[in-house]
XYZ file of C-alpha atoms in Angstrom:
437
model
C 30.181 -4.810 9.340
C 26.379 -3.429 8.368
C 23.412 -4.651 10.474
C 19.892 -3.416 10.696
C 20.875 -1.804 13.891
C 23.113 0.214 11.830
C 20.922 1.531 9.650
C 19.227 5.025 9.927
C 15.501 5.385 11.374
C 14.500 6.575 7.990
C 15.747 3.363 6.410
C 13.932 1.607 8.772
C 10.769 3.460 8.131
C 10.942 2.545 4.628
C 11.153 -0.651 5.375
C 8.655 -0.930 7.734
C 6.023 0.584 5.493
C 5.888 -2.218 3.404
C 5.019 -4.652 6.273
C 1.981 -6.062 8.023
C 0.987 -5.290 11.661
C 1.674 -8.672 13.010
C 5.488 -8.217 11.140
C 5.638 -5.057 13.178
C 4.574 -6.675 16.411
C 7.520 -9.454 15.883
C 9.930 -6.960 15.037
C 9.159 -4.231 17.765
C 10.440 -7.389 20.134
C 13.581 -7.774 18.493
C 15.639 -4.741 20.019
C 15.063 -1.168 21.455
C 16.207 0.427 18.018
C 13.283 -1.790 16.043
C 11.079 -1.190 19.068
C 11.722 2.568 18.772
C 10.892 3.024 14.660
C 7.892 0.043 14.900
C 5.774 2.257 17.275
C 4.471 5.094 15.792
C 3.376 2.789 12.987
C 1.999 0.310 15.288
C 0.025 3.047 17.360
C -0.799 5.582 14.176
C -4.213 4.167 14.291
C -6.654 2.690 16.575
C -9.228 0.388 15.424
C -11.650 -1.556 16.908
C -13.881 -4.437 14.693
C -16.051 -7.051 15.419
C -13.725 -9.246 16.046
C -12.497 -7.466 19.192
C -16.173 -6.579 19.933
C -16.572 -10.089 20.002
C -13.540 -10.804 22.443
C -13.755 -7.839 24.898
C -13.083 -7.878 27.365
C -10.910 -11.135 27.593
C -8.895 -9.280 24.607
C -8.062 -5.523 25.691
C -8.930 -2.976 23.246
C -6.385 -0.579 21.594
C -7.858 2.195 23.884
C -6.829 0.598 26.780
C -3.375 0.259 26.037
C -3.396 3.939 25.137
C -4.458 4.713 28.907
C -1.860 2.442 30.154
C 0.986 3.928 28.202
C -0.038 7.638 27.354
C 3.064 8.484 25.938
C 1.884 6.419 22.716
C -0.836 8.844 22.487
C 1.143 11.633 20.625
C 1.586 9.002 17.620
C -2.426 8.382 17.127
C -3.381 9.779 14.009
C -6.440 7.660 13.050
C -9.019 6.318 15.422
C -11.582 3.672 13.345
C -14.629 2.221 15.428
C -16.469 -0.195 13.391
C -18.322 -2.370 16.323
C -19.034 -1.723 20.278
C -18.832 -5.161 22.548
C -22.240 -6.887 23.399
C -21.314 -6.949 26.777
C -23.091 -6.095 30.485
C -23.921 -2.914 30.911
C -21.386 -2.404 33.762
C -18.695 -3.519 30.945
C -19.924 -1.281 28.189
C -19.529 1.691 30.492
C -16.173 0.727 31.194
C -15.135 0.758 27.430
C -17.028 4.020 26.911
C -14.773 5.483 29.537
C -11.909 3.981 27.969
C -12.707 5.547 24.597
C -13.416 8.951 26.171
C -9.858 9.396 28.361
C -7.790 7.766 25.406
C -9.665 10.113 22.870
C -8.330 13.081 25.433
C -4.981 11.867 25.059
C -5.054 11.845 20.972
C -4.174 15.828 20.654
C -2.697 15.010 17.272
C -6.165 13.131 15.781
C -6.196 13.557 11.935
C -9.160 11.293 11.278
C -12.145 9.623 13.313
C -14.443 7.139 11.714
C -17.274 5.911 13.598
C -20.151 3.402 11.742
C -21.906 3.066 15.243
C -23.286 5.434 17.072
C -20.666 6.829 19.919
C -22.146 10.468 20.069
C -20.987 11.155 23.384
C -17.364 10.842 21.491
C -18.389 14.079 19.264
C -17.606 16.681 21.636
C -13.744 15.214 22.255
C -13.197 16.326 18.089
C -14.012 19.723 18.861
C -10.486 20.742 20.685
C -8.627 18.208 17.516
C -6.970 21.451 15.735
C -5.237 18.625 13.468
C -8.766 17.141 12.658
C -9.227 16.529 8.767
C -11.793 13.893 8.122
C -14.840 12.405 10.038
C -16.854 9.382 9.109
C -19.953 9.447 11.865
C -23.721 8.176 11.891
C -25.289 11.565 11.888
C -28.909 11.117 14.005
C -28.001 13.681 16.649
C -29.584 15.844 18.988
C -29.699 19.525 18.577
C -27.038 20.666 20.545
C -24.616 18.045 19.048
C -25.608 19.345 15.054
C -24.748 22.884 16.242
C -21.715 21.613 18.132
C -20.348 20.169 14.542
C -20.255 24.308 13.399
C -17.190 23.886 15.563
C -15.220 21.530 13.358
C -13.792 24.509 11.009
C -10.773 22.232 9.863
C -12.377 19.172 7.936
C -11.289 17.979 4.323
C -13.294 15.134 4.375
C -17.163 14.671 5.715
C -18.840 11.545 5.744
C -22.062 11.421 7.315
C -24.420 8.706 7.218
C -28.530 8.334 8.228
C -28.250 12.101 9.339
C -31.587 13.499 10.787
C -33.535 16.565 10.338
C -31.436 18.614 12.596
C -28.300 18.021 11.369
C -29.832 18.818 7.694
C -30.715 21.955 9.098
C -27.295 22.716 9.843
C -25.326 21.761 6.763
C -26.021 24.973 4.591
C -24.145 27.147 7.686
C -21.712 24.441 8.494
C -20.858 24.360 4.927
C -20.251 28.382 4.815
C -18.000 27.495 7.839
C -15.835 24.399 5.751
C -15.867 26.794 2.195
C -12.058 27.157 2.424
C -11.006 23.356 3.408
C -13.609 20.902 2.116
C -12.812 18.605 -0.777
C -14.933 15.913 -0.415
C -18.754 15.640 0.617
C -20.372 12.009 1.058
C -24.125 11.747 2.109
C -25.140 8.083 2.489
C -29.196 7.309 3.068
C -29.716 10.915 4.580
C -33.583 10.656 4.055
C -34.331 14.496 5.217
C -31.913 15.686 2.338
C -34.055 17.845 -0.312
C -33.214 19.405 -3.332
C -33.198 22.859 -2.012
C -30.636 22.166 1.032
C -28.195 20.521 -1.170
C -28.135 23.451 -3.678
C -27.735 25.460 -0.568
C -24.716 23.657 0.609
C -22.973 23.145 -2.715
C -22.868 26.612 -3.465
C -20.327 27.416 -0.505
C -17.982 24.068 -1.712
C -16.446 25.075 -5.125
C -12.956 23.630 -4.156
C -15.172 19.967 -3.533
C -13.115 17.203 -5.919
C -15.508 14.516 -4.368
C -19.385 14.301 -4.127
C -20.685 11.441 -3.328
C -24.588 11.431 -2.783
C -25.924 8.035 -2.798
C -29.357 6.743 -1.481
C -30.932 10.079 -0.375
C -33.931 9.545 -1.659
C -35.666 13.404 -1.828
C -32.740 14.273 -4.122
C -32.889 13.670 -7.885
C -30.412 12.863 -10.504
C -31.601 15.982 -12.413
C -30.625 17.870 -9.896
C -27.275 16.612 -8.848
C -26.129 16.700 -12.548
C -27.021 20.123 -12.614
C -25.093 20.960 -9.783
C -22.004 19.778 -10.886
C -21.844 22.617 -12.869
C -20.732 24.488 -9.494
C -17.727 22.221 -8.952
C -15.216 22.619 -11.845
C -12.368 20.678 -9.944
C -14.553 17.610 -9.379
C -12.916 14.442 -9.964
C -14.882 11.947 -7.900
C -18.882 11.591 -8.261
C -21.642 8.867 -7.035
C -25.405 9.324 -7.150
C -28.518 7.156 -6.933
C -30.651 6.884 -9.644
C -34.002 4.864 -11.304
C -33.569 3.299 -14.652
C -35.834 6.171 -16.069
C -35.025 8.864 -18.507
C -32.746 11.834 -16.723
C -34.209 15.288 -17.566
C -30.491 16.464 -18.930
C -29.623 20.149 -17.683
C -27.487 22.120 -20.040
C -23.581 22.150 -19.736
C -22.857 25.351 -18.652
C -18.615 24.325 -17.024
C -16.439 21.403 -17.981
C -15.741 18.758 -15.806
C -12.240 17.914 -17.457
C -10.760 16.704 -13.970
C -13.272 14.103 -13.117
C -12.159 10.503 -13.010
C -14.366 8.363 -10.805
C -18.123 7.559 -11.401
C -20.284 5.496 -9.346
C -24.139 5.057 -10.210
C -26.554 3.205 -7.962
C -29.349 2.220 -9.966
C -32.438 0.816 -8.703
C -35.173 -0.794 -11.018
C -38.740 0.594 -11.436
C -39.250 -1.652 -14.079
C -38.520 -5.130 -15.463
C -36.873 -3.782 -18.645
C -32.954 -4.421 -19.428
C -32.463 -0.940 -20.928
C -31.518 2.083 -18.592
C -32.159 5.512 -19.990
C -31.070 7.276 -16.739
C -27.409 5.454 -17.792
C -27.442 6.877 -21.121
C -28.799 10.535 -20.191
C -25.968 10.647 -17.280
C -23.180 9.390 -19.926
C -24.113 11.957 -22.550
C -24.065 14.507 -19.915
C -20.579 13.598 -18.891
C -19.677 13.674 -22.909
C -20.427 16.936 -23.086
C -18.584 18.439 -20.292
C -15.517 17.068 -21.623
C -14.509 14.378 -18.864
C -12.703 11.098 -19.645
C -13.115 8.253 -16.696
C -10.290 6.160 -15.316
C -12.784 4.227 -13.331
C -16.560 3.212 -13.067
C -18.556 1.681 -10.909
C -22.208 0.545 -11.302
C -24.810 -1.271 -9.131
C -27.913 -2.353 -10.295
C -29.720 -5.851 -9.272
C -31.168 -6.802 -12.367
C -29.683 -8.072 -15.962
C -27.125 -5.945 -17.731
C -27.153 -5.793 -21.240
C -24.773 -4.862 -23.420
C -26.713 -2.250 -25.152
C -27.153 -0.266 -21.838
C -23.423 0.358 -21.536
C -21.999 0.624 -25.305
C -21.932 4.063 -25.343
C -20.467 4.114 -21.884
C -17.290 1.966 -22.852
C -17.176 3.288 -26.242
C -16.289 7.004 -25.043
C -14.510 6.042 -21.887
C -13.244 2.222 -22.744
C -9.659 3.446 -23.649
C -9.160 5.602 -20.902
C -10.411 3.111 -18.325
C -8.738 1.385 -15.541
C -10.956 0.288 -12.844
C -14.561 -1.119 -13.891
C -17.113 -2.360 -11.462
C -20.457 -4.421 -11.874
C -22.116 -4.930 -8.418
C -25.218 -7.105 -7.747
C -26.348 -7.355 -12.015
C -25.903 -10.351 -14.409
C -23.646 -9.766 -17.461
C -23.661 -12.565 -20.020
C -20.354 -13.805 -21.527
C -20.981 -11.561 -25.302
C -20.894 -8.680 -23.297
C -17.982 -9.839 -21.150
C -16.103 -10.352 -24.616
C -17.122 -7.000 -25.682
C -16.100 -5.163 -22.408
C -12.625 -6.709 -22.854
C -11.975 -5.515 -26.217
C -13.091 -2.075 -25.209
C -11.180 -1.617 -22.089
C -7.721 -2.836 -23.018
C -6.203 -0.759 -20.485
C -8.059 -2.052 -17.260
C -6.173 -2.845 -14.220
C -9.207 -3.804 -11.716
C -12.153 -5.699 -12.891
C -15.406 -6.800 -10.615
C -17.846 -8.614 -12.449
C -19.749 -12.047 -12.311
C -17.974 -14.935 -13.274
C -19.963 -16.989 -16.101
C -19.039 -20.159 -14.459
C -20.530 -22.422 -16.969
C -18.809 -20.500 -19.774
C -15.716 -20.533 -17.944
C -13.088 -21.293 -20.337
C -14.457 -18.968 -22.622
C -14.506 -16.234 -19.564
C -10.522 -17.031 -19.672
C -10.287 -16.340 -23.500
C -11.914 -13.194 -23.098
C -9.788 -11.883 -19.921
C -6.947 -12.611 -22.108
C -7.580 -9.366 -24.051
C -6.618 -7.624 -20.606
C -2.712 -7.505 -20.787
C -2.363 -5.002 -17.693
C -5.202 -6.509 -15.420
C -3.796 -6.887 -11.736
C -7.134 -7.646 -9.999
C -10.080 -9.533 -11.150
C -13.049 -9.965 -8.686
C -16.067 -12.003 -9.191
C -18.994 -10.207 -7.707
C -21.509 -13.033 -8.084
C -22.642 -14.536 -4.464
C -23.667 -18.468 -4.574
C -24.454 -21.264 -2.090
C -24.137 -23.656 -4.504
C -20.397 -24.930 -4.886
C -20.522 -25.853 -8.291
C -20.022 -21.974 -8.617
C -17.251 -21.441 -6.530
C -13.789 -20.763 -7.660
C -11.389 -23.540 -7.617
C -7.900 -23.599 -8.009
C -8.160 -25.328 -11.502
C -10.090 -22.487 -12.332
C -7.861 -19.794 -11.408
C -4.588 -21.444 -12.780
C -5.804 -20.861 -16.787
C -6.502 -17.163 -15.642
C -3.198 -16.307 -13.951
C -1.546 -18.081 -16.888
C -2.825 -15.870 -19.519
C -2.775 -12.932 -17.669
C 0.971 -12.334 -16.783
C -0.131 -8.893 -14.588
C -2.698 -10.976 -12.963
C -1.690 -10.797 -9.038
C -5.042 -11.027 -7.466
C -8.395 -13.082 -7.777
C -10.887 -12.816 -5.384
C -14.412 -14.746 -4.880
C -16.816 -16.111 -2.496
C -14.496 -14.052 0.237
C -11.278 -16.119 -0.533
C -8.442 -14.501 -2.172
C -5.834 -15.913 -4.478
C -2.208 -14.504 -4.933
C -0.160 -15.449 -7.878
C 3.535 -16.086 -7.110
C 6.754 -18.003 -8.278
C 8.791 -20.894 -6.785
C 12.695 -20.797 -7.096
C 12.587 -22.226 -10.135
C 9.956 -19.490 -11.603
C 7.482 -21.409 -11.817
C 3.640 -19.957 -11.005
C 2.455 -20.532 -7.479
C -1.091 -19.893 -6.153
C -1.618 -18.819 -2.623
C -4.916 -19.120 -0.971
C -6.219 -17.411 2.002
C -9.184 -15.461 3.314
C -9.962 -12.245 2.046
C -10.165 -9.246 3.735
C -13.239 -7.215 2.158
C -12.524 -3.347 1.869
C -13.596 -0.971 4.440
C -14.475 1.752 1.799
C -18.226 1.659 0.733
C -18.836 0.255 -2.845
C -18.916 3.906 -4.106
C -16.111 5.577 -3.068
C -12.939 5.636 -4.989
C -10.177 2.445 -4.765
C -7.484 3.518 -2.556
């Protein structure tokens, strides 16, 4: 008789890979065999988020568990800290001590991500020979900035709010990482300027991802010119105004480029976007064919602004996102006509013309994820079940609809009839300008 106990650990591993964390916790209590198979997955990533921070110390942190069971530390591959407890200083000191001691034990760490200031943890990364990825707020002291040079095995670097001390070190650090670094993201780095960035990029010909967003001293013209140093680029994000961009001459092909994110800040009230048209003309000359395109703008986005983009890239686009902007129904219909292969679409739903919107979405037979980017406190603009049913009826592949922090999931009952499950949506942890995983 075949039972789960008799299955090979590799087979169990394949099964467990598709389960949620809560399911894995339940399975770990079934038997010693299940516990042994589940353990590496349960502790492969240690995360600490707002939900845990608000309950600390009543709910123990994952770092406390590692200290209680040091043998679990060998399984830890990633640490992700998104919040710190708002508690009395004595308890906060205890939390920091737990983090430091636990990180000492995690010798196989591959990824370290942190969105809060915990610079006291950075020295612990220097001896992690397997470390490949960091994401940190980079407002550091001179000594801490110089210690970044010791991190010489990184493949992915994300720096947020880097001060001038870190900016000064960037050119030298990029030389250290020239053989390994493939993705560089600099976000809201106000001290970054054109000459510094150019001295960084020339050291990194292997880059496949470059994301320079909200760095006010770096112009779009400079960024487009620097792309000629990156023939392997697959993902690119930048901020630009809505004004005309001086397009540099195209020197190299960007035939590997698949993801583009544009953060367009408005300086006028005009709906036209010369900067978008200029960027797309440049990319057309580089022979790139996008599969993912994301644009963020705070005002109305008319069809004339994106027509040229979708005429050229529409047949290859699979992921398309319009954030913060307003789009009329005519433009949505044109988008659905131009991009028949979309599987992921984010845009503001026209709730007052919803059935016409359903007819437009019907033209996307491969659509799997549909996200409403319109935020409204008025309940009449909220998506309800009677809105969801027509959408899943006309789109046979549509599985997820996300709106107002709620997630509607398509399913089927035993008789093959469509069912709709509603649950709270957990926002993705990646920033909007990063490629979808």
